PDB file of C-alpha atoms in Angstrom:
ATOM      1  CA  MET A  24      50.247 -49.280   8.734  1.00  0.00           C
ATOM      2  CA  ASN A  25      48.683 -46.499   6.655  1.00  0.00           C
ATOM      3  CA  ASN A  26      45.117 -46.434   5.387  1.00  0.00           C
ATOM      4  CA  ILE A  27      45.664 -47.959   1.949  1.00  0.00           C
ATOM      5  CA  GLU A  28      47.762 -50.756   3.470  1.00  0.00           C
ATOM      6  CA  LYS A  29      44.887 -51.530   5.841  1.00  0.00           C
ATOM      7  CA  ILE A  30      42.532 -51.829   2.873  1.00  0.00           C
ATOM      8  CA  ARG A  31      44.940 -53.969   0.857  1.00  0.00           C
ATOM      9  CA  THR A  32      45.493 -56.252   3.878  1.00  0.00           C
ATOM     10  CA  ARG A  33      41.738 -56.735   4.269  1.00  0.00           C
ATOM     11  CA  LEU A  34      41.423 -57.504   0.559  1.00  0.00           C
ATOM     12  CA  GLU A  35      44.246 -60.063   0.714  1.00  0.00           C
ATOM     13  CA  LYS A  36      42.571 -61.761   3.677  1.00  0.00           C
ATOM     14  CA  GLY A  37      39.176 -61.737   1.988  1.00  0.00           C
ATOM     15  CA  THR A  38      37.739 -59.506   4.710  1.00  0.00           C
ATOM     16  CA  LEU A  39      34.893 -57.127   3.867  1.00  0.00           C
ATOM     17  CA  CYS A  40      35.681 -53.414   3.551  1.00  0.00           C
ATOM     18  CA  PHE A  41      32.616 -51.421   4.577  1.00  0.00           C
ATOM     19  CA  GLY A  42      32.183 -47.745   3.747  1.00  0.00           C
ATOM     20  CA  THR A  43      29.749 -44.902   3.419  1.00  0.00           C
ATOM     21  CA  HIS A  44      29.237 -42.049   0.967  1.00  0.00           C
ATOM     22  CA  CYS A  45      29.743 -38.401   1.843  1.00  0.00           C
ATOM     23  CA  SER A  46      29.905 -35.065   0.038  1.00  0.00           C
ATOM     24  CA  ASN A  47      29.296 -32.666   2.931  1.00  0.00           C
ATOM     25  CA  THR A  48      31.188 -29.466   3.569  1.00  0.00           C
ATOM     26  CA  GLU A  49      31.474 -30.266   7.306  1.00  0.00           C
ATOM     27  CA  LEU A  50      34.734 -32.120   7.941  1.00  0.00           C
ATOM     28  CA  ASP A  51      33.401 -33.642  11.155  1.00  0.00           C
ATOM     29  CA  PHE A  52      31.455 -36.255   9.176  1.00  0.00           C
ATOM     30  CA  TYR A  53      34.571 -37.518   7.388  1.00  0.00           C
ATOM     31  CA  GLU A  54      36.697 -37.746  10.504  1.00  0.00           C
ATOM     32  CA  MET A  55      33.863 -39.335  12.471  1.00  0.00           C
ATOM     33  CA  CYS A  56      33.521 -42.150   9.915  1.00  0.00           C
ATOM     34  CA  GLY A  57      36.907 -43.587  10.803  1.00  0.00           C
ATOM     35  CA  LEU A  58      36.315 -43.141  14.509  1.00  0.00           C
ATOM     36  CA  THR A  59      33.009 -45.027  14.308  1.00  0.00           C
ATOM     37  CA  GLY A  60      34.488 -47.978  12.435  1.00  0.00           C
ATOM     38  CA  TYR A  61      34.073 -47.520   8.688  1.00  0.00           C
ATOM     39  CA  ASP A  62      36.947 -48.820   6.595  1.00  0.00           C
ATOM     40  CA  TYR A  63      36.631 -46.112   3.954  1.00  0.00           C
ATOM     41  CA  VAL A  64      34.647 -43.054   2.956  1.00  0.00           C
ATOM     42  CA  TRP A  65      33.353 -42.699  -0.611  1.00  0.00           C
ATOM     43  CA  ILE A  66      33.846 -38.984  -1.259  1.00  0.00           C
ATOM     44  CA  ASP A  67      31.369 -38.350  -4.038  1.00  0.00           C
ATOM     45  CA  ASN A  68      32.191 -35.739  -6.647  1.00  0.00           C
ATOM     46  CA  GLU A  69      30.113 -37.223  -9.459  1.00  0.00           C
ATOM     47  CA  HIS A  70      26.714 -35.988  -8.302  1.00  0.00           C
ATOM     48  CA  ALA A  71      27.582 -33.488  -5.580  1.00  0.00           C
ATOM     49  CA  GLY A  72      29.657 -30.933  -7.489  1.00  0.00           C
ATOM     50  CA  MET A  73      32.334 -30.615  -4.805  1.00  0.00           C
ATOM     51  CA  THR A  74      35.079 -28.039  -5.250  1.00  0.00           C
ATOM     52  CA  GLN A  75      38.733 -29.053  -5.268  1.00  0.00           C
ATOM     53  CA  PRO A  76      39.416 -27.580  -1.784  1.00  0.00           C
ATOM     54  CA  MET A  77      36.400 -29.517  -0.466  1.00  0.00           C
ATOM     55  CA  ILE A  78      37.799 -32.744  -1.886  1.00  0.00           C
ATOM     56  CA  LYS A  79      41.286 -32.157  -0.470  1.00  0.00           C
ATOM     57  CA  ASN A  80      39.931 -31.279   2.970  1.00  0.00           C
ATOM     58  CA  ALA A  81      37.615 -34.300   2.902  1.00  0.00           C
ATOM     59  CA  ILE A  82      40.556 -36.601   2.132  1.00  0.00           C
ATOM     60  CA  ILE A  83      42.629 -35.107   4.973  1.00  0.00           C
ATOM     61  CA  ALA A  84      39.747 -35.312   7.471  1.00  0.00           C
ATOM     62  CA  THR A  85      38.908 -38.883   6.466  1.00  0.00           C
ATOM     63  CA  ASN A  86      42.518 -39.992   6.937  1.00  0.00           C
ATOM     64  CA  ALA A  87      42.676 -38.135  10.253  1.00  0.00           C
ATOM     65  CA  GLY A  88      39.916 -40.386  11.544  1.00  0.00           C
ATOM     66  CA  GLY A  89      41.911 -43.462  10.565  1.00  0.00           C
ATOM     67  CA  CYS A  90      39.821 -44.202   7.486  1.00  0.00           C
ATOM     68  CA  ALA A  91      40.728 -44.690   3.821  1.00  0.00           C
ATOM     69  CA  ALA A  92      39.556 -41.951   1.447  1.00  0.00           C
ATOM     70  CA  PHE A  93      38.129 -42.971  -1.933  1.00  0.00           C
ATOM     71  CA  VAL A  94      37.111 -40.187  -4.321  1.00  0.00           C
ATOM     72  CA  ARG A  95      34.605 -40.738  -7.094  1.00  0.00           C
ATOM     73  CA  VAL A  96      35.508 -38.380  -9.906  1.00  0.00           C
ATOM     74  CA  PRO A  97      32.756 -37.006 -12.179  1.00  0.00           C
ATOM     75  CA  ASP A  98      34.006 -38.526 -15.441  1.00  0.00           C
ATOM     76  CA  HIS A  99      37.111 -39.729 -17.296  1.00  0.00           C
ATOM     77  CA  ASP A 100      38.472 -36.257 -18.033  1.00  0.00           C
ATOM     78  CA  MET A 101      42.108 -35.675 -17.057  1.00  0.00           C
ATOM     79  CA  ALA A 102      41.267 -32.143 -15.895  1.00  0.00           C
ATOM     80  CA  HIS A 103      38.932 -33.575 -13.248  1.00  0.00           C
ATOM     81  CA  ILE A 104      41.160 -36.493 -12.234  1.00  0.00           C
ATOM     82  CA  LYS A 105      44.631 -34.927 -12.057  1.00  0.00           C
ATOM     83  CA  PRO A 106      43.935 -32.476  -9.176  1.00  0.00           C
ATOM     84  CA  VAL A 107      42.317 -35.267  -7.146  1.00  0.00           C
ATOM     85  CA  ILE A 108      45.193 -37.733  -7.363  1.00  0.00           C
ATOM     86  CA  GLU A 109      47.676 -35.003  -6.388  1.00  0.00           C
ATOM     87  CA  CYS A 110      45.830 -34.809  -3.046  1.00  0.00           C
ATOM     88  CA  GLY A 111      46.811 -38.381  -2.185  1.00  0.00           C
ATOM     89  CA  PRO A 112      43.510 -40.287  -1.978  1.00  0.00           C
ATOM     90  CA  ASP A 113      43.588 -43.985  -1.105  1.00  0.00           C
ATOM     91  CA  GLY A 114      41.406 -44.803  -4.071  1.00  0.00           C
ATOM     92  CA  VAL A 115      39.850 -43.224  -7.147  1.00  0.00           C
ATOM     93  CA  ILE A 116      36.450 -44.435  -8.347  1.00  0.00           C
ATOM     94  CA  PHE A 117      35.688 -43.954 -12.024  1.00  0.00           C
ATOM     95  CA  PRO A 118      31.980 -43.883 -12.944  1.00  0.00           C
ATOM     96  CA  MET A 119      30.368 -45.532 -15.964  1.00  0.00           C
ATOM     97  CA  VAL A 120      33.378 -47.448 -17.277  1.00  0.00           C
ATOM     98  CA  ASN A 121      31.817 -49.400 -20.139  1.00  0.00           C
ATOM     99  CA  SER A 122      34.794 -50.678 -22.127  1.00  0.00           C
ATOM    100  CA  ALA A 123      38.399 -51.775 -21.825  1.00  0.00           C
ATOM    101  CA  GLU A 124      39.429 -48.631 -23.710  1.00  0.00           C
ATOM    102  CA  GLU A 125      37.747 -46.425 -21.120  1.00  0.00           C
ATOM    103  CA  ALA A 126      39.311 -48.414 -18.280  1.00  0.00           C
ATOM    104  CA  LYS A 127      42.773 -48.054 -19.836  1.00  0.00           C
ATOM    105  CA  LYS A 128      42.290 -44.309 -20.231  1.00  0.00           C
ATOM    106  CA  CYS A 129      41.431 -43.995 -16.524  1.00  0.00           C
ATOM    107  CA  VAL A 130      44.449 -46.045 -15.470  1.00  0.00           C
ATOM    108  CA  ASP A 131      46.774 -44.149 -17.837  1.00  0.00           C
ATOM    109  CA  ILE A 132      45.760 -40.801 -16.340  1.00  0.00           C
ATOM    110  CA  CYS A 133      46.773 -42.149 -12.915  1.00  0.00           C
ATOM    111  CA  THR A 134      50.101 -43.583 -14.087  1.00  0.00           C
ATOM    112  CA  TYR A 135      53.365 -41.823 -14.882  1.00  0.00           C
ATOM    113  CA  PRO A 136      55.177 -42.361 -18.208  1.00  0.00           C
ATOM    114  CA  PRO A 137      56.255 -44.595 -19.787  1.00  0.00           C
ATOM    115  CA  LYS A 138      53.309 -46.729 -18.637  1.00  0.00           C
ATOM    116  CA  GLY A 139      50.794 -43.877 -18.585  1.00  0.00           C
ATOM    117  CA  ILE A 140      50.249 -40.186 -19.240  1.00  0.00           C
ATOM    118  CA  ARG A 141      50.046 -38.661 -15.754  1.00  0.00           C
ATOM    119  CA  GLY A 142      51.668 -35.262 -15.463  1.00  0.00           C
ATOM    120  CA  PHE A 143      54.130 -34.792 -12.627  1.00  0.00           C
ATOM    121  CA  GLY A 144      53.132 -32.414  -9.858  1.00  0.00           C
ATOM    122  CA  PRO A 145      52.317 -34.326  -6.661  1.00  0.00           C
ATOM    123  CA  LEU A 146      51.374 -32.236  -3.659  1.00  0.00           C
ATOM    124  CA  ARG A 147      49.959 -34.000  -0.626  1.00  0.00           C
ATOM    125  CA  ALA A 148      50.405 -37.280  -2.544  1.00  0.00           C
ATOM    126  CA  ALA A 149      54.177 -36.933  -2.010  1.00  0.00           C
ATOM    127  CA  ASP A 150      53.806 -35.739   1.595  1.00  0.00           C
ATOM    128  CA  TYR A 151      54.287 -32.145   0.436  1.00  0.00           C
ATOM    129  CA  GLY A 152      57.785 -32.938  -0.805  1.00  0.00           C
ATOM    130  CA  LEU A 153      58.981 -34.563   2.426  1.00  0.00           C
ATOM    131  CA  ARG A 154      59.353 -37.919   0.667  1.00  0.00           C
ATOM    132  CA  THR A 155      62.229 -38.418  -1.716  1.00  0.00           C
ATOM    133  CA  PHE A 156      61.483 -38.397  -5.418  1.00  0.00           C
ATOM    134  CA  GLU A 157      62.851 -41.939  -5.763  1.00  0.00           C
ATOM    135  CA  ASP A 158      60.711 -43.345  -2.956  1.00  0.00           C
ATOM    136  CA  TYR A 159      57.549 -41.666  -4.204  1.00  0.00           C
ATOM    137  CA  VAL A 160      57.939 -42.805  -7.808  1.00  0.00           C
ATOM    138  CA  ALA A 161      58.790 -46.357  -6.723  1.00  0.00           C
ATOM    139  CA  THR A 162      55.623 -46.713  -4.619  1.00  0.00           C
ATOM    140  CA  VAL A 163      53.062 -44.465  -6.313  1.00  0.00           C
ATOM    141  CA  ASP A 164      51.363 -47.150  -8.421  1.00  0.00           C
ATOM    142  CA  HIS A 165      50.603 -49.116  -5.264  1.00  0.00           C
ATOM    143  CA  SER A 166      49.591 -46.078  -3.208  1.00  0.00           C
ATOM    144  CA  PHE A 167      45.953 -45.913  -4.293  1.00  0.00           C
ATOM    145  CA  LEU A 168      43.331 -48.172  -5.835  1.00  0.00           C
ATOM    146  CA  LYS A 169      41.936 -47.622  -9.329  1.00  0.00           C
ATOM    147  CA  ILE A 170      38.322 -48.720  -9.058  1.00  0.00           C
ATOM    148  CA  MET A 171      36.030 -48.982 -12.064  1.00  0.00           C
ATOM    149  CA  GLN A 172      32.270 -48.778 -11.743  1.00  0.00           C
ATOM    150  CA  CYS A 173      30.174 -51.343 -13.578  1.00  0.00           C
ATOM    151  CA  GLU A 174      26.835 -49.577 -13.924  1.00  0.00           C
ATOM    152  CA  HIS A 175      25.638 -50.167 -17.474  1.00  0.00           C
ATOM    153  CA  ILE A 176      24.682 -53.244 -19.461  1.00  0.00           C
ATOM    154  CA  ASP A 177      27.585 -52.494 -21.844  1.00  0.00           C
ATOM    155  CA  ALA A 178      30.005 -52.685 -18.910  1.00  0.00           C
ATOM    156  CA  VAL A 179      28.691 -56.118 -17.982  1.00  0.00           C
ATOM    157  CA  ARG A 180      29.088 -57.337 -21.563  1.00  0.00           C
ATOM    158  CA  ASN A 181      32.656 -55.974 -21.693  1.00  0.00           C
ATOM    159  CA  LEU A 182      33.635 -56.817 -18.130  1.00  0.00           C
ATOM    160  CA  ASP A 183      36.098 -59.585 -18.989  1.00  0.00           C
ATOM    161  CA  ALA A 184      38.080 -57.172 -21.170  1.00  0.00           C
ATOM    162  CA  ILE A 185      37.860 -54.414 -18.538  1.00  0.00           C
ATOM    163  CA  LEU A 186      39.202 -56.753 -15.868  1.00  0.00           C
ATOM    164  CA  GLU A 187      42.165 -57.665 -18.057  1.00  0.00           C
ATOM    165  CA  VAL A 188      43.382 -54.052 -18.237  1.00  0.00           C
ATOM    166  CA  PRO A 189      46.603 -53.759 -16.182  1.00  0.00           C
ATOM    167  CA  GLY A 190      46.096 -51.398 -13.259  1.00  0.00           C
ATOM    168  CA  VAL A 191      42.378 -52.051 -12.748  1.00  0.00           C
ATOM    169  CA  ASP A 192      42.256 -52.914  -9.052  1.00  0.00           C
ATOM    170  CA  ALA A 193      38.576 -53.500  -8.374  1.00  0.00           C
ATOM    171  CA  ILE A 194      35.022 -53.280  -9.692  1.00  0.00           C
ATOM    172  CA  ILE A 195      32.102 -51.671  -7.891  1.00  0.00           C
ATOM    173  CA  CYS A 196      28.573 -52.079  -9.203  1.00  0.00           C
ATOM    174  CA  GLY A 197      26.206 -49.112  -9.381  1.00  0.00           C
ATOM    175  CA  PRO A 198      22.873 -50.970  -9.309  1.00  0.00           C
ATOM    176  CA  MET A 199      20.575 -48.016  -9.927  1.00  0.00           C
ATOM    177  CA  ASP A 200      22.182 -46.931 -13.198  1.00  0.00           C
ATOM    178  CA  LEU A 201      22.670 -50.561 -14.202  1.00  0.00           C
ATOM    179  CA  SER A 202      18.952 -51.224 -13.749  1.00  0.00           C
ATOM    180  CA  ALA A 203      18.141 -48.063 -15.701  1.00  0.00           C
ATOM    181  CA  SER A 204      20.270 -49.294 -18.612  1.00  0.00           C
ATOM    182  CA  VAL A 205      17.937 -52.291 -19.022  1.00  0.00           C
ATOM    183  CA  ASN A 206      14.773 -50.220 -18.415  1.00  0.00           C
ATOM    184  CA  LYS A 207      14.165 -51.659 -14.943  1.00  0.00           C
ATOM    185  CA  LEU A 208      15.041 -48.707 -12.742  1.00  0.00           C
ATOM    186  CA  GLY A 209      15.284 -49.768  -9.111  1.00  0.00           C
ATOM    187  CA  GLN A 210      13.900 -53.274  -9.723  1.00  0.00           C
ATOM    188  CA  PHE A 211      16.767 -55.036  -8.000  1.00  0.00           C
ATOM    189  CA  LYS A 212      14.896 -58.285  -7.364  1.00  0.00           C
ATOM    190  CA  ASP A 213      13.909 -58.680 -11.006  1.00  0.00           C
ATOM    191  CA  PRO A 214      15.334 -61.941 -12.452  1.00  0.00           C
ATOM    192  CA  GLU A 215      17.230 -60.048 -15.161  1.00  0.00           C
ATOM    193  CA  MET A 216      18.872 -57.807 -12.560  1.00  0.00           C
ATOM    194  CA  LEU A 217      19.822 -60.753 -10.346  1.00  0.00           C
ATOM    195  CA  GLU A 218      21.360 -62.430 -13.374  1.00  0.00           C
ATOM    196  CA  LEU A 219      23.389 -59.291 -14.119  1.00  0.00           C
ATOM    197  CA  PHE A 220      24.573 -59.087 -10.498  1.00  0.00           C
ATOM    198  CA  ASP A 221      25.622 -62.741 -10.567  1.00  0.00           C
ATOM    199  CA  THR A 222      27.427 -62.236 -13.889  1.00  0.00           C
ATOM    200  CA  ILE A 223      29.442 -59.330 -12.465  1.00  0.00           C
ATOM    201  CA  ILE A 224      30.330 -61.340  -9.381  1.00  0.00           C
ATOM    202  CA  ALA A 225      31.286 -64.445 -11.361  1.00  0.00           C
ATOM    203  CA  LYS A 226      33.496 -62.532 -13.777  1.00  0.00           C
ATOM    204  CA  CYS A 227      35.305 -60.680 -10.996  1.00  0.00           C
ATOM    205  CA  LYS A 228      35.921 -63.941  -9.147  1.00  0.00           C
ATOM    206  CA  ALA A 229      37.207 -65.580 -12.333  1.00  0.00           C
ATOM    207  CA  HIS A 230      39.725 -62.749 -12.736  1.00  0.00           C
ATOM    208  CA  HIS A 231      40.552 -62.734  -8.997  1.00  0.00           C
ATOM    209  CA  LYS A 232      39.584 -59.075  -8.681  1.00  0.00           C
ATOM    210  CA  PRO A 233      37.858 -57.511  -5.652  1.00  0.00           C
ATOM    211  CA  PHE A 234      34.275 -56.407  -6.287  1.00  0.00           C
ATOM    212  CA  GLY A 235      31.531 -54.608  -4.462  1.00  0.00           C
ATOM    213  CA  LEU A 236      28.383 -52.519  -4.432  1.00  0.00           C
ATOM    214  CA  SER A 237      27.338 -48.915  -3.869  1.00  0.00           C
ATOM    215  CA  ILE A 238      23.787 -48.417  -2.607  1.00  0.00           C
ATOM    216  CA  GLY A 239      21.617 -46.362  -0.262  1.00  0.00           C
ATOM    217  CA  MET A 240      19.873 -48.055   2.674  1.00  0.00           C
ATOM    218  CA  ASP A 241      18.874 -51.335   1.002  1.00  0.00           C
ATOM    219  CA  MET A 242      19.918 -54.011   3.507  1.00  0.00           C
ATOM    220  CA  ASP A 243      18.496 -56.827   1.368  1.00  0.00           C
ATOM    221  CA  LEU A 244      20.785 -55.893  -1.516  1.00  0.00           C
ATOM    222  CA  ILE A 245      23.735 -55.431   0.826  1.00  0.00           C
ATOM    223  CA  ALA A 246      23.127 -58.920   2.216  1.00  0.00           C
ATOM    224  CA  TYR A 247      22.844 -60.376  -1.311  1.00  0.00           C
ATOM    225  CA  TRP A 248      26.307 -59.098  -2.251  1.00  0.00           C
ATOM    226  CA  ALA A 249      27.878 -59.837   1.138  1.00  0.00           C
ATOM    227  CA  GLU A 250      26.736 -63.454   0.959  1.00  0.00           C
ATOM    228  CA  ARG A 251      28.439 -63.769  -2.429  1.00  0.00           C
ATOM    229  CA  GLY A 252      31.797 -62.541  -1.192  1.00  0.00           C
ATOM    230  CA  ALA A 253      31.822 -58.815  -1.911  1.00  0.00           C
ATOM    231  CA  SER A 254      35.032 -57.067  -0.899  1.00  0.00           C
ATOM    232  CA  PHE A 255      33.533 -53.541  -0.855  1.00  0.00           C
ATOM    233  CA  LEU A 256      30.109 -52.482   0.354  1.00  0.00           C
ATOM    234  CA  SER A 257      29.327 -48.768   0.332  1.00  0.00           C
ATOM    235  CA  MET A 258      26.066 -47.828   2.018  1.00  0.00           C
ATOM    236  CA  GLY A 259      24.113 -44.678   2.763  1.00  0.00           C
ATOM    237  CA  THR A 260      24.932 -41.008   3.249  1.00  0.00           C
ATOM    238  CA  PRO A 261      24.751 -38.671   6.252  1.00  0.00           C
ATOM    239  CA  LEU A 262      21.338 -37.580   4.960  1.00  0.00           C
ATOM    240  CA  ASP A 263      20.149 -41.194   4.912  1.00  0.00           C
ATOM    241  CA  TYR A 264      21.300 -41.768   8.470  1.00  0.00           C
ATOM    242  CA  PHE A 265      19.842 -38.492   9.709  1.00  0.00           C
ATOM    243  CA  ARG A 266      16.499 -39.278   8.050  1.00  0.00           C
ATOM    244  CA  LYS A 267      16.334 -42.805   9.436  1.00  0.00           C
ATOM    245  CA  MET A 268      17.370 -41.844  12.959  1.00  0.00           C
ATOM    246  CA  SER A 269      15.048 -38.825  12.967  1.00  0.00           C
ATOM    247  CA  LEU A 270      12.065 -40.941  11.957  1.00  0.00           C
ATOM    248  CA  ASP A 271      12.929 -43.522  14.639  1.00  0.00           C
ATOM    249  CA  VAL A 272      13.344 -40.851  17.309  1.00  0.00           C
ATOM    250  CA  ILE A 273      10.109 -39.095  16.336  1.00  0.00           C
ATOM    251  CA  ARG A 274       8.168 -42.384  16.467  1.00  0.00           C
ATOM    252  CA  SER A 275       9.673 -43.188  19.861  1.00  0.00           C
ATOM    253  CA  VAL A 276       8.862 -39.765  21.317  1.00  0.00           C
ATOM    254  CA  ARG A 277       5.316 -39.847  19.969  1.00  0.00           C
ATOM    255  CA  ALA A 278       4.859 -43.291  21.498  1.00  0.00           C
ATOM    256  CA  VAL A 279       6.051 -41.932  24.857  1.00  0.00           C
ATOM    257  CA  GLU A 280       3.652 -38.999  24.460  1.00  0.00           C
ATOM    258  CA  ALA A 281       0.712 -41.282  23.728  1.00  0.00           C
ATOM    259  CA  SER A 282       1.566 -43.566  26.644  1.00  0.00           C
ATOM    260  CA  SER A 283       1.896 -40.607  29.007  1.00  0.00           C
ATOM    261  CA  LYS A 284      -1.506 -39.244  28.008  1.00  0.00           C
ATOM    262  CA  GLN A 285      -3.078 -42.642  28.464  1.00  0.00           C
ATOM    263  CA  ASN A 286      -1.579 -42.997  31.933  1.00  0.00           C
ATOM    264  CA  GLN A 287      -2.683 -39.489  32.881  1.00  0.00           C
ATOM    265  CA  GLY A 288      -6.223 -40.203  31.717  1.00  0.00           C
TER     266      GLY A 288
END
């Protein structure tokens, strides 16, 4: 079973897919994620400014560790999406999808004619030409997830229409930008924000679409979404984990130092 089939199986069973974000140049991080038990890696090219070779290598390293590779593209521009999907990711995450029209554009770029407008030139996506043309074309639409981000109040208002677009596979909330769109940046426990979260969840459930959250190290928010049946939870970055572990280690060593001095005195 390949990586995307593992993800689809978990989604069909209603089992949580847990991932982390990464945009490092070191391939060790990507491979290690699968080995340590993550279901997917969110390769972030919206904020990090990764180059195309970095993205391709990150996808390969992530898959090598037995983990699904999702790539967040920077926008809805074909020039930024086309090279990514030719590298054979297991999912593409589209930021700031605020309308059904925008969702359809994203899906169309990922879909060959006559259903879409994708140009033909698969590289790694077709196993470097080792797969037959017929087999590749017959399975390509099922080979990776098209995930739309709901991270603006307009997206919440238009979410029913977005979810009805054929080819939209899942919704992932970006809570920081969503809170900014209602002038409550980072106020995730505010009643208005909780109402928006619950609206997203309810609409996704009504349309029988997987949904999830992307966040830093906020365990309370992770628990909130997990308790409500989230299919995807993306948490933290290597920098977050290094910071947290470093602070814990430093506190522990300083405590040992203080205890040693006390015992010596």
